[in-house]
C-alpha cells in the first residue's frame, strides 16, 4: 500500500527560486529516500536519510527528517529549468527490502 | 554508477498475446529485483519482488499467473505479461539493489521503464 504523501501535489516556480516538497508517512521506518522521475522515464535516486539522521545535504539538495512527526522535506535551492520533474519520497520499513513510494509531486521550474 | 537496462522501452501488442520485458543490471549483481507498475500521473505500485534462483514474491492483488517473473541469473530478471488485455496497458519499471550494498539502507537503481500498450 502507498504510504508516503507528498505535499504539495504540484508546484510551479521561477528559475532561481527554492522549491520545498514535504512528505508524510505513517509507520516507523529504516530510512526515507527521495527520487526524481523525468516524464516517461525511470527513477533516479537523489538522497537517502536514515531514521537516526535529521538532516542531509547533497549539492543543491537538503533533506530533513522528523521521525516524531513522521515527515520529511526536500529543499532544492536555486532551482533550474532542468529540475522540472516529478519527485517521490519512498520509505523502507521493518526488515523489508521493499520501498513504498508516495504519490509524487510535479515540479515545474519556469525559465 | 550502477546501471539498470530495461528492454523494450515501448511495445504495442494485440489483446491475447504475451509480452516479455527484460531487466538487466549491467555492472553489478543483484540477487533481488523489483517490478513496479505506474499509471499515468500516479505513483509506483510494487507488483513483485524477484529473487534470483527462487520464486518471486507477489504483492497482494497481483496475479502471479498473469505476470510471470523469472530471475535466472544475478543480472537478469524478466517479466512476462501473459494473455495481455487493454487494462494491462501501463508503464512497467524494474529496479535493483546492488548485492554489495547489503539490505535496505541503500538506494534502488531503476530501469527506464517499458510503456506497454495493448490494443
PDB file of N, CA, C and O in Angstrom, chain A residues 55-94:
ATOM      1  N   UNK A  55      19.189  15.577   9.199  1.00  0.00           N
ATOM      2  CA  UNK A  55      19.386  16.449   8.047  1.00  0.00           C
ATOM      3  C   UNK A  55      20.520  15.899   7.196  1.00  0.00           C
ATOM      4  O   UNK A  55      21.482  15.337   7.717  1.00  0.00           O
ATOM      5  N   UNK A  56      20.376  16.101   5.898  1.00  0.00           N
ATOM      6  CA  UNK A  56      21.402  15.649   4.987  1.00  0.00           C
ATOM      7  C   UNK A  56      21.472  16.589   3.793  1.00  0.00           C
ATOM      8  O   UNK A  56      20.442  17.114   3.351  1.00  0.00           O
ATOM      9  N   UNK A  57      22.664  16.779   3.261  1.00  0.00           N
ATOM     10  CA  UNK A  57      22.843  17.669   2.120  1.00  0.00           C
ATOM     11  C   UNK A  57      23.515  16.919   0.990  1.00  0.00           C
ATOM     12  O   UNK A  57      24.334  16.033   1.205  1.00  0.00           O
ATOM     13  N   UNK A  58      23.148  17.323  -0.227  1.00  0.00           N
ATOM     14  CA  UNK A  58      23.839  16.815  -1.408  1.00  0.00           C
ATOM     15  C   UNK A  58      23.703  17.866  -2.489  1.00  0.00           C
ATOM     16  O   UNK A  58      22.648  18.027  -3.089  1.00  0.00           O
ATOM     17  N   UNK A  59      24.786  18.586  -2.723  1.00  0.00           N
ATOM     18  CA  UNK A  59      24.736  19.658  -3.714  1.00  0.00           C
ATOM     19  C   UNK A  59      23.680  20.691  -3.364  1.00  0.00           C
ATOM     20  O   UNK A  59      23.687  21.266  -2.275  1.00  0.00           O
ATOM     21  N   UNK A  60      22.737  20.906  -4.285  1.00  0.00           N
ATOM     22  CA  UNK A  60      21.661  21.878  -4.040  1.00  0.00           C
ATOM     23  C   UNK A  60      20.474  21.273  -3.290  1.00  0.00           C
ATOM     24  O   UNK A  60      19.454  21.927  -3.104  1.00  0.00           O
ATOM     25  N   UNK A  61      20.613  20.039  -2.874  1.00  0.00           N
ATOM     26  CA  UNK A  61      19.526  19.361  -2.171  1.00  0.00           C
ATOM     27  C   UNK A  61      19.771  19.356  -0.663  1.00  0.00           C
ATOM     28  O   UNK A  61      20.886  19.142  -0.210  1.00  0.00           O
ATOM     29  N   UNK A  62      18.684  19.578   0.055  1.00  0.00           N
ATOM     30  CA  UNK A  62      18.740  19.465   1.515  1.00  0.00           C
ATOM     31  C   UNK A  62      17.512  18.695   1.958  1.00  0.00           C
ATOM     32  O   UNK A  62      16.396  19.056   1.614  1.00  0.00           O
ATOM     33  N   UNK A  63      17.733  17.638   2.700  1.00  0.00           N
ATOM     34  CA  UNK A  63      16.639  16.815   3.196  1.00  0.00           C
ATOM     35  C   UNK A  63      16.634  16.843   4.717  1.00  0.00           C
ATOM     36  O   UNK A  63      17.681  16.750   5.344  1.00  0.00           O
ATOM     37  N   UNK A  64      15.444  16.970   5.268  1.00  0.00           N
ATOM     38  CA  UNK A  64      15.293  16.864   6.715  1.00  0.00           C
ATOM     39  C   UNK A  64      14.334  15.727   7.023  1.00  0.00           C
ATOM     40  O   UNK A  64      13.494  15.360   6.204  1.00  0.00           O
ATOM     41  N   UNK A  65      14.481  15.187   8.196  1.00  0.00           N
ATOM     42  CA  UNK A  65      13.620  14.097   8.646  1.00  0.00           C
ATOM     43  C   UNK A  65      13.231  14.340  10.096  1.00  0.00           C
ATOM     44  O   UNK A  65      14.094  14.568  10.947  1.00  0.00           O
ATOM     45  N   UNK A  66      11.939  14.299  10.349  1.00  0.00           N
ATOM     46  CA  UNK A  66      11.406  14.439  11.705  1.00  0.00           C
ATOM     47  C   UNK A  66      10.601  13.181  12.004  1.00  0.00           C
ATOM     48  O   UNK A  66       9.447  13.064  11.598  1.00  0.00           O
ATOM     49  N   UNK A  67      11.229  12.247  12.700  1.00  0.00           N
ATOM     50  CA  UNK A  67      10.558  10.970  12.954  1.00  0.00           C
ATOM     51  C   UNK A  67       9.413  11.114  13.952  1.00  0.00           C
ATOM     52  O   UNK A  67       8.484  10.304  13.946  1.00  0.00           O
ATOM     53  N   UNK A  68       9.466  12.151  14.792  1.00  0.00           N
ATOM     54  CA  UNK A  68       8.373  12.340  15.749  1.00  0.00           C
ATOM     55  C   UNK A  68       7.096  12.782  15.042  1.00  0.00           C
ATOM     56  O   UNK A  68       5.994  12.423  15.437  1.00  0.00           O
ATOM     57  N   UNK A  69       7.276  13.519  13.960  1.00  0.00           N
ATOM     58  CA  UNK A  69       6.123  13.958  13.164  1.00  0.00           C
ATOM     59  C   UNK A  69       5.906  13.078  11.948  1.00  0.00           C
ATOM     60  O   UNK A  69       4.970  13.302  11.185  1.00  0.00           O
ATOM     61  N   UNK A  70       6.799  12.112  11.772  1.00  0.00           N
ATOM     62  CA  UNK A  70       6.717  11.231  10.610  1.00  0.00           C
ATOM     63  C   UNK A  70       6.629  12.054   9.321  1.00  0.00           C
ATOM     64  O   UNK A  70       5.706  11.904   8.513  1.00  0.00           O
ATOM     65  N   UNK A  71       7.599  12.911   9.166  1.00  0.00           N
ATOM     66  CA  UNK A  71       7.598  13.748   7.972  1.00  0.00           C
ATOM     67  C   UNK A  71       9.021  14.052   7.530  1.00  0.00           C
ATOM     68  O   UNK A  71       9.973  13.994   8.320  1.00  0.00           O
ATOM     69  N   UNK A  72       9.141  14.391   6.257  1.00  0.00           N
ATOM     70  CA  UNK A  72      10.425  14.752   5.675  1.00  0.00           C
ATOM     71  C   UNK A  72      10.190  15.892   4.699  1.00  0.00           C
ATOM     72  O   UNK A  72       9.090  16.058   4.163  1.00  0.00           O
ATOM     73  N   UNK A  73      11.229  16.663   4.462  1.00  0.00           N
ATOM     74  CA  UNK A  73      11.128  17.695   3.437  1.00  0.00           C
ATOM     75  C   UNK A  73      12.364  17.659   2.560  1.00  0.00           C
ATOM     76  O   UNK A  73      13.463  17.324   3.006  1.00  0.00           O
ATOM     77  N   UNK A  74      12.138  17.982   1.303  1.00  0.00           N
ATOM     78  CA  UNK A  74      13.211  18.086   0.321  1.00  0.00           C
ATOM     79  C   UNK A  74      13.251  19.522  -0.157  1.00  0.00           C
ATOM     80  O   UNK A  74      12.256  20.040  -0.653  1.00  0.00           O
ATOM     81  N   UNK A  75      14.382  20.151  -0.015  1.00  0.00           N
ATOM     82  CA  UNK A  75      14.573  21.522  -0.471  1.00  0.00           C
ATOM     83  C   UNK A  75      15.551  21.518  -1.631  1.00  0.00           C
ATOM     84  O   UNK A  75      16.644  20.966  -1.518  1.00  0.00           O
ATOM     85  N   UNK A  76      15.127  22.108  -2.725  1.00  0.00           N
ATOM     86  CA  UNK A  76      16.026  22.308  -3.863  1.00  0.00           C
ATOM     87  C   UNK A  76      16.308  23.801  -3.936  1.00  0.00           C
ATOM     88  O   UNK A  76      15.388  24.602  -4.136  1.00  0.00           O
ATOM     89  N   UNK A  77      17.548  24.175  -3.781  1.00  0.00           N
ATOM     90  CA  UNK A  77      17.885  25.586  -3.797  1.00  0.00           C
ATOM     91  C   UNK A  77      18.291  26.031  -5.208  1.00  0.00           C
ATOM     92  O   UNK A  77      18.752  25.217  -6.018  1.00  0.00           O
ATOM     93  N   UNK A  78      18.083  27.305  -5.463  1.00  0.00           N
ATOM     94  CA  UNK A  78      18.478  27.894  -6.750  1.00  0.00           C
ATOM     95  C   UNK A  78      18.044  27.008  -7.910  1.00  0.00           C
ATOM     96  O   UNK A  78      18.865  26.536  -8.708  1.00  0.00           O
ATOM     97  N   UNK A  79      16.755  26.786  -8.005  1.00  0.00           N
ATOM     98  CA  UNK A  79      16.227  25.836  -8.983  1.00  0.00           C
ATOM     99  C   UNK A  79      16.561  26.233 -10.418  1.00  0.00           C
ATOM    100  O   UNK A  79      16.753  27.415 -10.735  1.00  0.00           O
ATOM    101  N   UNK A  80      16.612  25.216 -11.263  1.00  0.00           N
ATOM    102  CA  UNK A  80      16.892  25.387 -12.686  1.00  0.00           C
ATOM    103  C   UNK A  80      15.768  24.752 -13.484  1.00  0.00           C
ATOM    104  O   UNK A  80      15.076  23.862 -12.991  1.00  0.00           O
ATOM    105  N   UNK A  81      15.631  25.163 -14.722  1.00  0.00           N
ATOM    106  CA  UNK A  81      14.606  24.569 -15.576  1.00  0.00           C
ATOM    107  C   UNK A  81      14.781  23.051 -15.676  1.00  0.00           C
ATOM    108  O   UNK A  81      13.808  22.301 -15.768  1.00  0.00           O
ATOM    109  N   UNK A  82      16.020  22.610 -15.623  1.00  0.00           N
ATOM    110  CA  UNK A  82      16.307  21.172 -15.710  1.00  0.00           C
ATOM    111  C   UNK A  82      15.841  20.393 -14.486  1.00  0.00           C
ATOM    112  O   UNK A  82      15.824  19.153 -14.506  1.00  0.00           O
ATOM    113  N   UNK A  83      15.461  21.095 -13.431  1.00  0.00           N
ATOM    114  CA  UNK A  83      14.928  20.412 -12.242  1.00  0.00           C
ATOM    115  C   UNK A  83      13.467  20.021 -12.430  1.00  0.00           C
ATOM    116  O   UNK A  83      12.890  19.331 -11.579  1.00  0.00           O
ATOM    117  N   UNK A  84      12.869  20.472 -13.510  1.00  0.00           N
ATOM    118  CA  UNK A  84      11.480  20.117 -13.796  1.00  0.00           C
ATOM    119  C   UNK A  84      11.346  18.602 -13.907  1.00  0.00           C
ATOM    120  O   UNK A  84      12.001  17.973 -14.729  1.00  0.00           O
ATOM    121  N   UNK A  85      10.516  18.027 -13.056  1.00  0.00           N
ATOM    122  CA  UNK A  85      10.364  16.572 -12.979  1.00  0.00           C
ATOM    123  C   UNK A  85       9.325  16.261 -11.911  1.00  0.00           C
ATOM    124  O   UNK A  85       8.799  17.162 -11.254  1.00  0.00           O
ATOM    125  N   UNK A  86       9.049  14.984 -11.748  1.00  0.00           N
ATOM    126  CA  UNK A  86       8.243  14.538 -10.611  1.00  0.00           C
ATOM    127  C   UNK A  86       9.174  14.013  -9.540  1.00  0.00           C
ATOM    128  O   UNK A  86      10.183  13.376  -9.848  1.00  0.00           O
ATOM    129  N   UNK A  87       8.836  14.300  -8.305  1.00  0.00           N
ATOM    130  CA  UNK A  87       9.674  13.891  -7.178  1.00  0.00           C
ATOM    131  C   UNK A  87       8.856  12.992  -6.259  1.00  0.00           C
ATOM    132  O   UNK A  87       7.707  13.288  -5.931  1.00  0.00           O
ATOM    133  N   UNK A  88       9.487  11.901  -5.850  1.00  0.00           N
ATOM    134  CA  UNK A  88       8.820  10.926  -4.993  1.00  0.00           C
ATOM    135  C   UNK A  88       9.626  10.689  -3.726  1.00  0.00           C
ATOM    136  O   UNK A  88      10.855  10.595  -3.781  1.00  0.00           O
ATOM    137  N   UNK A  89       8.920  10.571  -2.622  1.00  0.00           N
ATOM    138  CA  UNK A  89       9.574  10.053  -1.431  1.00  0.00           C
ATOM    139  C   UNK A  89       9.226   8.577  -1.323  1.00  0.00           C
ATOM    140  O   UNK A  89       8.191   8.129  -1.832  1.00  0.00           O
ATOM    141  N   UNK A  90      10.099   7.829  -0.687  1.00  0.00           N
ATOM    142  CA  UNK A  90       9.884   6.391  -0.527  1.00  0.00           C
ATOM    143  C   UNK A  90      10.447   5.964   0.813  1.00  0.00           C
ATOM    144  O   UNK A  90      11.487   6.474   1.245  1.00  0.00           O
ATOM    145  N   UNK A  91       9.762   5.051   1.461  1.00  0.00           N
ATOM    146  CA  UNK A  91      10.207   4.612   2.771  1.00  0.00           C
ATOM    147  C   UNK A  91      10.526   3.129   2.787  1.00  0.00           C
ATOM    148  O   UNK A  91       9.901   2.320   2.100  1.00  0.00           O
ATOM    149  N   UNK A  92      11.533   2.819   3.585  1.00  0.00           N
ATOM    150  CA  UNK A  92      11.895   1.436   3.855  1.00  0.00           C
ATOM    151  C   UNK A  92      11.425   1.135   5.270  1.00  0.00           C
ATOM    152  O   UNK A  92      11.730   1.875   6.200  1.00  0.00           O
ATOM    153  N   UNK A  93      10.672   0.037   5.407  1.00  0.00           N
ATOM    154  CA  UNK A  93      10.049  -0.241   6.692  1.00  0.00           C
ATOM    155  C   UNK A  93      10.436  -1.621   7.212  1.00  0.00           C
ATOM    156  O   UNK A  93      10.538  -2.572   6.440  1.00  0.00           O
ATOM    157  N   UNK A  94      10.649  -1.725   8.493  1.00  0.00           N
ATOM    158  CA  UNK A  94      10.940  -3.012   9.120  1.00  0.00           C
ATOM    159  C   UNK A  94      12.160  -3.667   8.507  1.00  0.00           C
ATOM    160  O   UNK A  94      13.132  -3.012   8.152  1.00  0.00           O
TER     161      UNK A  94
END
